[in-house]
Structures are given as structure tokens and as C-alpha cells.
PDB file of C-alpha atoms in Angstrom:
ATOM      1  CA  UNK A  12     -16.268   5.477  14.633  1.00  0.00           C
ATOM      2  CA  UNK A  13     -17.917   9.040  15.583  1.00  0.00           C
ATOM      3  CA  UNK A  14     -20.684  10.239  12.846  1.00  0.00           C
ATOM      4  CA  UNK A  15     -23.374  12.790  12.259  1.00  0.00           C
ATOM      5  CA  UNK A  16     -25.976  12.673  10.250  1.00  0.00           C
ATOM      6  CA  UNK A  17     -24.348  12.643   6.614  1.00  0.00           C
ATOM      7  CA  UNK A  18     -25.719  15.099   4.086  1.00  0.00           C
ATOM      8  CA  UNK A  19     -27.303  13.802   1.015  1.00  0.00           C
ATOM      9  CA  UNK A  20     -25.762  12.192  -2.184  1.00  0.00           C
ATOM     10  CA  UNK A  21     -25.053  14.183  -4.517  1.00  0.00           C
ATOM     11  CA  UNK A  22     -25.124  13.393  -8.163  1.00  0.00           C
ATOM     12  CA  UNK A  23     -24.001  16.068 -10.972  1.00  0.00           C
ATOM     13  CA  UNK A  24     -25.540  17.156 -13.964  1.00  0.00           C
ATOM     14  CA  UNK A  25     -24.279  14.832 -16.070  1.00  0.00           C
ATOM     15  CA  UNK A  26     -25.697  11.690 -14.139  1.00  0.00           C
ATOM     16  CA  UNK A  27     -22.379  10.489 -12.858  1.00  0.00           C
ATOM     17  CA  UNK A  28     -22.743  10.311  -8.902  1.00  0.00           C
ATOM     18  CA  UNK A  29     -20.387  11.082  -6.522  1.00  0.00           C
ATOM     19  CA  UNK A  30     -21.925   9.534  -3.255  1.00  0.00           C
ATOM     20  CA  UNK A  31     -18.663  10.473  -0.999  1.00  0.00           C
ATOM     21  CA  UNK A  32     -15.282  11.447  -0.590  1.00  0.00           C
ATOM     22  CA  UNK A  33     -13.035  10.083   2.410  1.00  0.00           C
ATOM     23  CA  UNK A  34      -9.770  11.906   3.165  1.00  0.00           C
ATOM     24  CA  UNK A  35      -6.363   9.687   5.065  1.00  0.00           C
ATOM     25  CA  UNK A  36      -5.302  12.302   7.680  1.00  0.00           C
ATOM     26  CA  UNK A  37      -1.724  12.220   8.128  1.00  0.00           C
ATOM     27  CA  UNK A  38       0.651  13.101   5.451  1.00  0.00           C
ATOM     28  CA  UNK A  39      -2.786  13.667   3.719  1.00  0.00           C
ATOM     29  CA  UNK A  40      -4.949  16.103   4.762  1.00  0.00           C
ATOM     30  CA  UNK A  41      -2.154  17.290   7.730  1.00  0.00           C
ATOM     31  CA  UNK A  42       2.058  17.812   7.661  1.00  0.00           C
ATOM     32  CA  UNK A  43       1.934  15.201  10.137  1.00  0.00           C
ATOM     33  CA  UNK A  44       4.121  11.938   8.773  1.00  0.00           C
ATOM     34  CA  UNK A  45       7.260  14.013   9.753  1.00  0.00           C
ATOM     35  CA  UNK A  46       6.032  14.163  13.188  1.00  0.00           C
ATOM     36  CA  UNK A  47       5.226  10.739  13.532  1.00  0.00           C
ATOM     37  CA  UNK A  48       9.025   9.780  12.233  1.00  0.00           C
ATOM     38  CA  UNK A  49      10.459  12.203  14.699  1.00  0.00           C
ATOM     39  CA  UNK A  50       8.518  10.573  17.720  1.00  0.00           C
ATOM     40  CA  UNK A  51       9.602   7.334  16.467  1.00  0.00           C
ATOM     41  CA  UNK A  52      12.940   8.568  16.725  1.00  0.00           C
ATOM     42  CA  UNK A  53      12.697   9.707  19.861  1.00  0.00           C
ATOM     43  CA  UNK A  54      11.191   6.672  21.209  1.00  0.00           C
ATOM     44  CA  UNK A  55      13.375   4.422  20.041  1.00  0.00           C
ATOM     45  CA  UNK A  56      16.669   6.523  21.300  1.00  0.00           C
ATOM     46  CA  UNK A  57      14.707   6.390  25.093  1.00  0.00           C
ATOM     47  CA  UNK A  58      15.020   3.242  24.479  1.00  0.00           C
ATOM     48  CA  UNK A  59      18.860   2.765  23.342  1.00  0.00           C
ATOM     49  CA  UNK A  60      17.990   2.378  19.726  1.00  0.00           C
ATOM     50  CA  UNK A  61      18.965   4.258  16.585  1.00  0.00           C
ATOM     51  CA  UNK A  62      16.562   3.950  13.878  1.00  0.00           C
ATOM     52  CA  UNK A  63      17.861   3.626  10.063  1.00  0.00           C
ATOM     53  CA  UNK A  64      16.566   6.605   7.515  1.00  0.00           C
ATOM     54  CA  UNK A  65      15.185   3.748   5.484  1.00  0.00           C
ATOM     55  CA  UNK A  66      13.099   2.706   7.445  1.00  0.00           C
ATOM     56  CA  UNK A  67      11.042   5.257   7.416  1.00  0.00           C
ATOM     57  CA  UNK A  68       9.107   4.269   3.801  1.00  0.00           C
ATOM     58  CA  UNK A  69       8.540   0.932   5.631  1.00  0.00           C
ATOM     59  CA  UNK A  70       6.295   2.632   8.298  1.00  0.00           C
ATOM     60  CA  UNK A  71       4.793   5.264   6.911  1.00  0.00           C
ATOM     61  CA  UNK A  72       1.098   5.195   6.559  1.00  0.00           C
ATOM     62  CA  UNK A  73       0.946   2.061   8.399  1.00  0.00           C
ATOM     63  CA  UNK A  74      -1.446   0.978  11.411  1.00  0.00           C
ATOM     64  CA  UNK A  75       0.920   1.764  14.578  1.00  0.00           C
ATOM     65  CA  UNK A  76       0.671  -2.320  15.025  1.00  0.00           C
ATOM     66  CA  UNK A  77       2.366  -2.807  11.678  1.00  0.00           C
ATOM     67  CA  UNK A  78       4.710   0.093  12.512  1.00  0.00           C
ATOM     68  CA  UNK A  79       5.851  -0.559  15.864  1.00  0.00           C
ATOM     69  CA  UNK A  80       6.008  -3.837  15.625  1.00  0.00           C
ATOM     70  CA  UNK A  81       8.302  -3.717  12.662  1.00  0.00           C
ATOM     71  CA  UNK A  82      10.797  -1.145  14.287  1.00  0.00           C
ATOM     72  CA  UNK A  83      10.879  -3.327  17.929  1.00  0.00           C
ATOM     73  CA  UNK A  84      11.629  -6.013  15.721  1.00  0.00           C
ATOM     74  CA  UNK A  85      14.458  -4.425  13.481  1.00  0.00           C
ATOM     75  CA  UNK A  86      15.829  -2.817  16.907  1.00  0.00           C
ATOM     76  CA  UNK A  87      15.256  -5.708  19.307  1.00  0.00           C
ATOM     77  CA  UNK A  88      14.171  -3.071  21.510  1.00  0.00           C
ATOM     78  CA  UNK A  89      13.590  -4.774  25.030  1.00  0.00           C
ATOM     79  CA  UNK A  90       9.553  -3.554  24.845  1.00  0.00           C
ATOM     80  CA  UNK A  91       5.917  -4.892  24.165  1.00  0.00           C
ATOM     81  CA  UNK A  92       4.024  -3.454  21.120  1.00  0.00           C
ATOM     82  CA  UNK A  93       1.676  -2.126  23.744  1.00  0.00           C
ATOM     83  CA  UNK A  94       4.164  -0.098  25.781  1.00  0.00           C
ATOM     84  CA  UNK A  95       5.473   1.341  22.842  1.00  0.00           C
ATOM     85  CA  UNK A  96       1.794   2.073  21.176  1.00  0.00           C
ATOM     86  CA  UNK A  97       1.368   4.203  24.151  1.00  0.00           C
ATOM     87  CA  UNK A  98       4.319   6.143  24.487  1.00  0.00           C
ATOM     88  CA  UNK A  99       4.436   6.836  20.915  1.00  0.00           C
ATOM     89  CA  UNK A 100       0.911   8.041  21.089  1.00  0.00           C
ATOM     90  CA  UNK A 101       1.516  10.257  24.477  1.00  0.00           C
ATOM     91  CA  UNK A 102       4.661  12.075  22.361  1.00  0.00           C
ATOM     92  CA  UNK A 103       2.781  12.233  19.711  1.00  0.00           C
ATOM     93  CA  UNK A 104      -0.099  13.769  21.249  1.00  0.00           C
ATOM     94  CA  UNK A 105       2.570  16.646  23.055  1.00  0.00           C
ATOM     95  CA  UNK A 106       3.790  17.132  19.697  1.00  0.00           C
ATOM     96  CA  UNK A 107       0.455  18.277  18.128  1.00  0.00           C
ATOM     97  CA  UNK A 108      -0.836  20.150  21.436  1.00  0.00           C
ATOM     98  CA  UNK A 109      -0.731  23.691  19.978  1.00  0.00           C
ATOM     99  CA  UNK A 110      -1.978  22.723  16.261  1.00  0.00           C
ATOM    100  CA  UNK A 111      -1.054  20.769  13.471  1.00  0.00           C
ATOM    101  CA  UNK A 112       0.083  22.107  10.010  1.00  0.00           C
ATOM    102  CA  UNK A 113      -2.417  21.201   6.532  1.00  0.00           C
ATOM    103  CA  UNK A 114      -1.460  20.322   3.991  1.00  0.00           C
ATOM    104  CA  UNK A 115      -1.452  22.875   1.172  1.00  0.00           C
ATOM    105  CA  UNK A 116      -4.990  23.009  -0.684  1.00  0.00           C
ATOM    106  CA  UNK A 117      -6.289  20.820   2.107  1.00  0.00           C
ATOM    107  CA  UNK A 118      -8.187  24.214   4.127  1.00  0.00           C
ATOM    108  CA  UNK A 119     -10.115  25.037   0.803  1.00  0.00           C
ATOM    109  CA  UNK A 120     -10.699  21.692  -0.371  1.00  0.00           C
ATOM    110  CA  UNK A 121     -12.777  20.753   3.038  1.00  0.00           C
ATOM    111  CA  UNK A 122     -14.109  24.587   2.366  1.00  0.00           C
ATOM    112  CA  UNK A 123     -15.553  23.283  -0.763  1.00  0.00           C
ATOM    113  CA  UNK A 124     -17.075  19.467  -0.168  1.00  0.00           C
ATOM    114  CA  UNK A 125     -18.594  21.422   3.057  1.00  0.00           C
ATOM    115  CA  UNK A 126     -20.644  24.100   0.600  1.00  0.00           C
ATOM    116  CA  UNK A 127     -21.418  21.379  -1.624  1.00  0.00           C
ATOM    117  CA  UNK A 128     -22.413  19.232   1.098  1.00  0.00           C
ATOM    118  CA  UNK A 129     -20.416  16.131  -0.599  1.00  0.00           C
ATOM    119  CA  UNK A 130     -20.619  13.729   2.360  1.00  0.00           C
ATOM    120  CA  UNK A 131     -17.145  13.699   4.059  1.00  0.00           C
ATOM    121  CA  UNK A 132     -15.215  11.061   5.889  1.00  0.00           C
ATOM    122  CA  UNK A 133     -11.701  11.271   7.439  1.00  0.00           C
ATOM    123  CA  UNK A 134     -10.765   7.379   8.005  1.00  0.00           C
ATOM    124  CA  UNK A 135      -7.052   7.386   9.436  1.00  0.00           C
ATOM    125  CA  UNK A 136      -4.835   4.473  10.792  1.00  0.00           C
ATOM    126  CA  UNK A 137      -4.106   6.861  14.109  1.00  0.00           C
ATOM    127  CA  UNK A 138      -6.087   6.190  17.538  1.00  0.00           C
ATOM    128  CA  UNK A 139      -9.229   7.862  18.139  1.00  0.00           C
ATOM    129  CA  UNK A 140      -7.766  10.073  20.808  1.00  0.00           C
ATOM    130  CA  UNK A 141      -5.381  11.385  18.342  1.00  0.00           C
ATOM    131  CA  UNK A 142      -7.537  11.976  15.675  1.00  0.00           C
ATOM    132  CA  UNK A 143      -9.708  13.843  17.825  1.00  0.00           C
ATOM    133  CA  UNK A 144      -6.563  16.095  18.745  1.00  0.00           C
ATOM    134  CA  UNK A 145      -6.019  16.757  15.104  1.00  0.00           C
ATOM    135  CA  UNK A 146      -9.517  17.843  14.658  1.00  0.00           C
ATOM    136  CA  UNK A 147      -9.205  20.342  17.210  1.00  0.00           C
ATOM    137  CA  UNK A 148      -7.045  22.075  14.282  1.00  0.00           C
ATOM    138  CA  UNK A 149      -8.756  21.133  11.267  1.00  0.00           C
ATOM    139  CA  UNK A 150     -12.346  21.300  12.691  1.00  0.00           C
ATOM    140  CA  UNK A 151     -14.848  18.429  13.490  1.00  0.00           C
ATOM    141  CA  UNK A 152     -17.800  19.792  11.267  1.00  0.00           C
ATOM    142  CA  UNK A 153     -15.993  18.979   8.515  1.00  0.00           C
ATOM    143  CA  UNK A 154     -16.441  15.855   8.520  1.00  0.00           C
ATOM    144  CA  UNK A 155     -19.847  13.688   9.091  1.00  0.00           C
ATOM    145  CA  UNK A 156     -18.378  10.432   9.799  1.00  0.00           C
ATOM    146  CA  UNK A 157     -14.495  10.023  11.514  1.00  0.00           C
ATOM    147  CA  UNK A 158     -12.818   6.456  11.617  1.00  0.00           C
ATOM    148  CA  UNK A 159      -9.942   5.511  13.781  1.00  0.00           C
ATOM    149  CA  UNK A 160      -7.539   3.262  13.508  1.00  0.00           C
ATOM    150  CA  UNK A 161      -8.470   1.743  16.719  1.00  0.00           C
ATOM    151  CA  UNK A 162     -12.049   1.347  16.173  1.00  0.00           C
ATOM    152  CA  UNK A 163     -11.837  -1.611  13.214  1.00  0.00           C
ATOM    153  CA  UNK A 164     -11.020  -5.169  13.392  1.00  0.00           C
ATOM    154  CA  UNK A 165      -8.530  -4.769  10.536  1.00  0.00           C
ATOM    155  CA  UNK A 166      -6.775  -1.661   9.704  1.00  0.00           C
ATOM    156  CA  UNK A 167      -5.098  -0.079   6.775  1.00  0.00           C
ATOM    157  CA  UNK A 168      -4.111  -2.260   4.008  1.00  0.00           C
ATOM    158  CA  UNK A 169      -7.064  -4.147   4.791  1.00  0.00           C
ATOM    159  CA  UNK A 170     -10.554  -2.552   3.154  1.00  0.00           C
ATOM    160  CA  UNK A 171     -12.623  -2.083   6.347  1.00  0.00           C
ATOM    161  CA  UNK A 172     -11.868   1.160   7.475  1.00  0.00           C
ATOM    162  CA  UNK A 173     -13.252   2.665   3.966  1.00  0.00           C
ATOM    163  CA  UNK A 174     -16.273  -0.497   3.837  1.00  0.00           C
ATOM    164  CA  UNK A 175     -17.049   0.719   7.629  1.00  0.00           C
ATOM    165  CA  UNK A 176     -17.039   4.385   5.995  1.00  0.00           C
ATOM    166  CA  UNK A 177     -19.337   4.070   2.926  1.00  0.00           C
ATOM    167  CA  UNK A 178     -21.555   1.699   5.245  1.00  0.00           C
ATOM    168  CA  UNK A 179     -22.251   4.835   7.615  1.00  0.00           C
ATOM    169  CA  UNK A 180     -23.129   6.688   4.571  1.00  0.00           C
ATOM    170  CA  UNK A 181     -25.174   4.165   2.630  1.00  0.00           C
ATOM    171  CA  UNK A 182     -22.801   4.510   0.219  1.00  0.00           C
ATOM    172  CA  UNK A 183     -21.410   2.458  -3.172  1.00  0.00           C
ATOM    173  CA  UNK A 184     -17.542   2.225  -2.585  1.00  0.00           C
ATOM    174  CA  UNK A 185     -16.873   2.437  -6.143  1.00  0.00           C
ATOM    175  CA  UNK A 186     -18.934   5.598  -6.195  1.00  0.00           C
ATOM    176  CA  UNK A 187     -16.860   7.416  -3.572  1.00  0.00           C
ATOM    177  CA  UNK A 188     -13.194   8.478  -3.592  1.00  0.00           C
ATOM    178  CA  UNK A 189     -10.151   8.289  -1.705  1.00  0.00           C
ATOM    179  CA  UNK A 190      -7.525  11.274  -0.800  1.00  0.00           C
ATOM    180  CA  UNK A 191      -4.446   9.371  -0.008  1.00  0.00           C
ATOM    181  CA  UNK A 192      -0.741   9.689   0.722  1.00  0.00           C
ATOM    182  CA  UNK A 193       1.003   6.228   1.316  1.00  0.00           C
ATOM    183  CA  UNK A 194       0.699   2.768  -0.540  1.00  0.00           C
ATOM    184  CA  UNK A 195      -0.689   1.155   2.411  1.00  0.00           C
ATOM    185  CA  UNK A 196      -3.464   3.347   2.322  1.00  0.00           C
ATOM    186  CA  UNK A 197      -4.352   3.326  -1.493  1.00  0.00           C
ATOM    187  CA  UNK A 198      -3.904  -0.403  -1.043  1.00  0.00           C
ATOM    188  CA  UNK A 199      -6.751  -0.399   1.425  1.00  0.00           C
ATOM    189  CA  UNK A 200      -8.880   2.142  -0.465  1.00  0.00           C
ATOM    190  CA  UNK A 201      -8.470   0.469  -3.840  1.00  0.00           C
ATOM    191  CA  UNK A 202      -9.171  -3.231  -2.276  1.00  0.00           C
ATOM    192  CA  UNK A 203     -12.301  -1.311  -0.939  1.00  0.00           C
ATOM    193  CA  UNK A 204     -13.200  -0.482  -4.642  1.00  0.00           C
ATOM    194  CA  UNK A 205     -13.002   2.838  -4.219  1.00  0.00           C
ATOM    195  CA  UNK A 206     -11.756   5.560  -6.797  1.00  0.00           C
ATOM    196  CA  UNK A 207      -8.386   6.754  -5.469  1.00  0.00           C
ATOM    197  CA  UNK A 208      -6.692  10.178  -5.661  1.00  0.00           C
ATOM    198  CA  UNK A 209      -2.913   9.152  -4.344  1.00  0.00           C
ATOM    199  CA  UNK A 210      -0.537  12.233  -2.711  1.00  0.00           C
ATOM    200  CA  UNK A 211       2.714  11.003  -2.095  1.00  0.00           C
ATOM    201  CA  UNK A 212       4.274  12.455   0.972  1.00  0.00           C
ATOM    202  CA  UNK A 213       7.431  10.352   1.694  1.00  0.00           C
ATOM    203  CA  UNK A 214       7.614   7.429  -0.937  1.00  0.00           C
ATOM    204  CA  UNK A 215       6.730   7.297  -4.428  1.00  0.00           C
ATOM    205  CA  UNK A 216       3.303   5.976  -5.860  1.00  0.00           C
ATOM    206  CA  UNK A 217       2.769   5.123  -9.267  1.00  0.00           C
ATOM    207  CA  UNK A 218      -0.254   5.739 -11.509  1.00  0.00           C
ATOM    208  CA  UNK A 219      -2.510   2.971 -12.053  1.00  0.00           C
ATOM    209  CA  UNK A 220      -5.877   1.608 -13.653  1.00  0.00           C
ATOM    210  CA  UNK A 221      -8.448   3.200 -11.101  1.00  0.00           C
ATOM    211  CA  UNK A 222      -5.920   5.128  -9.260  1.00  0.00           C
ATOM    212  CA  UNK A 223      -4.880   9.252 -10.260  1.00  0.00           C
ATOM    213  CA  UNK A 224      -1.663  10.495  -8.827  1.00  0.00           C
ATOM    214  CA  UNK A 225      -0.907  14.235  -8.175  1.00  0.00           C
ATOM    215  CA  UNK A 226       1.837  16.376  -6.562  1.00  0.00           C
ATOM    216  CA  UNK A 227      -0.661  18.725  -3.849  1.00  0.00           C
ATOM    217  CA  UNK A 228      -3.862  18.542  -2.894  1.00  0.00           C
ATOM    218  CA  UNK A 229      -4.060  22.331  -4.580  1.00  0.00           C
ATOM    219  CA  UNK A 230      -4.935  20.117  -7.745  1.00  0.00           C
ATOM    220  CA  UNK A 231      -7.698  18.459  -6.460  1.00  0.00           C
ATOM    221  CA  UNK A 232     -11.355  19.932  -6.099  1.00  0.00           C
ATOM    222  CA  UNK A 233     -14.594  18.987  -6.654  1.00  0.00           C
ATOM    223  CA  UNK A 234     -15.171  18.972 -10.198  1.00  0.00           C
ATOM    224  CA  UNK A 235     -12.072  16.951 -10.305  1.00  0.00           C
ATOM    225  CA  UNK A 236     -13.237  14.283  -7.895  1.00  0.00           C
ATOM    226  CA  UNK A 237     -16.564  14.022  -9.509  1.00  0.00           C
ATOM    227  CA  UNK A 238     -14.985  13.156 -12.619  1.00  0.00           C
ATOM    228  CA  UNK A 239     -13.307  10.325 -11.319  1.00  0.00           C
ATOM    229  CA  UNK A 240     -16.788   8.693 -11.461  1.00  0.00           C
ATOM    230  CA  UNK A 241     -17.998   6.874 -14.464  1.00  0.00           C
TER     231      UNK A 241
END
């Protein structure tokens, strides 16, 4: 986990507060779950291995652990989870070298929480050392507090990454919300108590009790976020 000192928590005029918002990465924030898939692919084929299509809304969103293990296991590709963490993360990281896409009304919603100085968090499934290669597109000082993948005991579905993220800002969980793509992320952010904003990139989410789902990020800003909180 890398942090700055977070800015303070807000509250609006009408009382309700808003102490945070944290942001998934890919398929969230960046046009990245495609790239991921691909260098799956790719992998995999190195290896002797055709992946299925369907497979794909299996792994998406999911720690590389989950991931990985599921696809060596569906292949019977002749490989340790660890050899294939790394050269998934090594094509991964070629892929991204000269920038990574956003996602559309993700540029102007950072704008925005950084004039309002919302306290920001990015808290993604993907290794630190990729996350901090994405960043060198989207920009570090958006963001007060990062958390990796890598750097929690239990990953996405599991609430940590978002409890280690409101815990950096002295935060209330269910005070803060979540920007997320997959099911295995709004699983973690919802088990975390937090208010959830859901994107879906590749599969489907429904709308549920505590949970809003909307087609592009170009719908979401901070009014909308705020009111989320009651």
C-alpha cells in the first residue's frame, strides 16, 4: 500500500458525509480487462493451450491467483501458478508500456474528486508494479492512498483491500463508495460495507439493495456519489 497524506472528509450541506471514494482500476477506471484477456491468451498458446471465450467472465476482475490458477487448471497447462503470475505480468507490463486507455468519464471524474479534495483511493487486484505502470498514464496525484493486489493477505472477493483502504483514511466503510466493474469486486466492496457504484465491463451485474448500476462512468460525479450516502 503507497499513501499520502489524505485530504480531509468532506461532508455536504445537507449533513450526509461522504468520507471517500475508492475506484477498481482495470475495466474500471482503465480499458484494460481486454488486455489482460489477450495476454492470457497469449500465455496460454506459449504454452500449447487454447483458452475457451467463456472463460473469460470466470476471470475477469479476479486476483491473478484466482485467475491463473483457474485457467492452468482448465488447461492442465504443465506450469506453477508462480511461473505463470510472472509471465503474465511481464506481457502485461509490455502491453501497457506506451499508455493505457480510460475509461470514458474516468479523466473528469478524477478531475473533479481532486478539486473537491474527496479523499481518493485506487485499490486493484493487479501487482504493485503494474499498478504503478498504469499510473504513469492516469497520474499518481490522483490518488492519496493506492492498494495492490499483492500487498493484502486476502484479495478481491474478500473485504480487506477496501477495510485496508478506509483504515488509511480513518474512514467509515459504509460512508465511502466503490467504482466497480466485475462481481468479484462489488462482492468485496459490498462485504466491506461500502456503498457501491457497479460498471459492467465484460459480464452483467444486477442492481441490488446498497448497490447502483450504470452503463459509463460519464454518469457518475460527485453529487451523484454523495447521494449514495444516507
Amino acid at each position: 500500500m503507497t499513501s499520502t497524506v489524505p485530504a480531509s472528509l468532506t461532508r455536504t450541506a445537507e449533513g450526509a458525509a461522504l468520507q471517500a471514494v475508492f475506484l477498481d482500476m482495470d475495466g474500471t477506471l482503465v480499458d484494460t480487462e481486454g488486455f489482460w484477456w489477450d495476454v492470457e491468451v497469449e500465455v496460454f498458446a506459449g504454452l500449447g493451450h487454447r483458452l475457451d471465450e467463456a472463460w473469460r467472465d470466470v476471470v475477469v476482475g479476479g486476483p491473478m491467483s484466482r485467475s491463473t490458477g483457474y485457467l492452468i487448471e482448465a488447461t492442465g497447462a504443465d506450469i506453477t501458478l508462480e511461473e505463470a503470475a510472472v509471465l503474465l505480468n511481464d506481457r502485461f507490463e509490455k502491453r501497457i508500456g506506451n499508455g493505457v486507455p480510460l475509461m470514458p468519464g474516468a479523466a473528469r471524474l478524477l478531475a473533479e474528486l481532486r478539486r473537491h479534495e474527496i479523499p481518493t483511493a485506487l485499490v486493484s487486484a493487479s501487482h504493485r508494479r503494474i499498478i504503478d505502470r498504469v499510473l504513469e498514464s492516469v497520474g499518481h496525484h490522483h490518488f492519496a492512498l493506492t492498494v495492490a493486489g499483492d500487498e493484502v493477505t486476502r484479495t478481491k472477493p474478500h473485504p480487506e483491500p477496501y477495510l485496508t483502504a478506509a483504515r488509511g483514511f480513518g474512514a467509515d466503510p459504509r460512508l465511502c463508495a466503490v467504482i466497480e466493474d466485475t462481481a468479484t469486486g462489488v462482492a468485496a466492496a459490498e462485504a466491506a460495507g461500502c456503498r457501491v457504484v457497479a460498471v459492467p465491463s465484460v459480464a452483467p451485474i444486477a442492481p441490488a439493495e446498497g448497490r447502483v448500476v450504470v452503463a459509463s462512468l460519464e454518469e457518475v460525479n460527485l453529487t451523484f456519489l454523495r447521494s449514495l450516502i444516507n
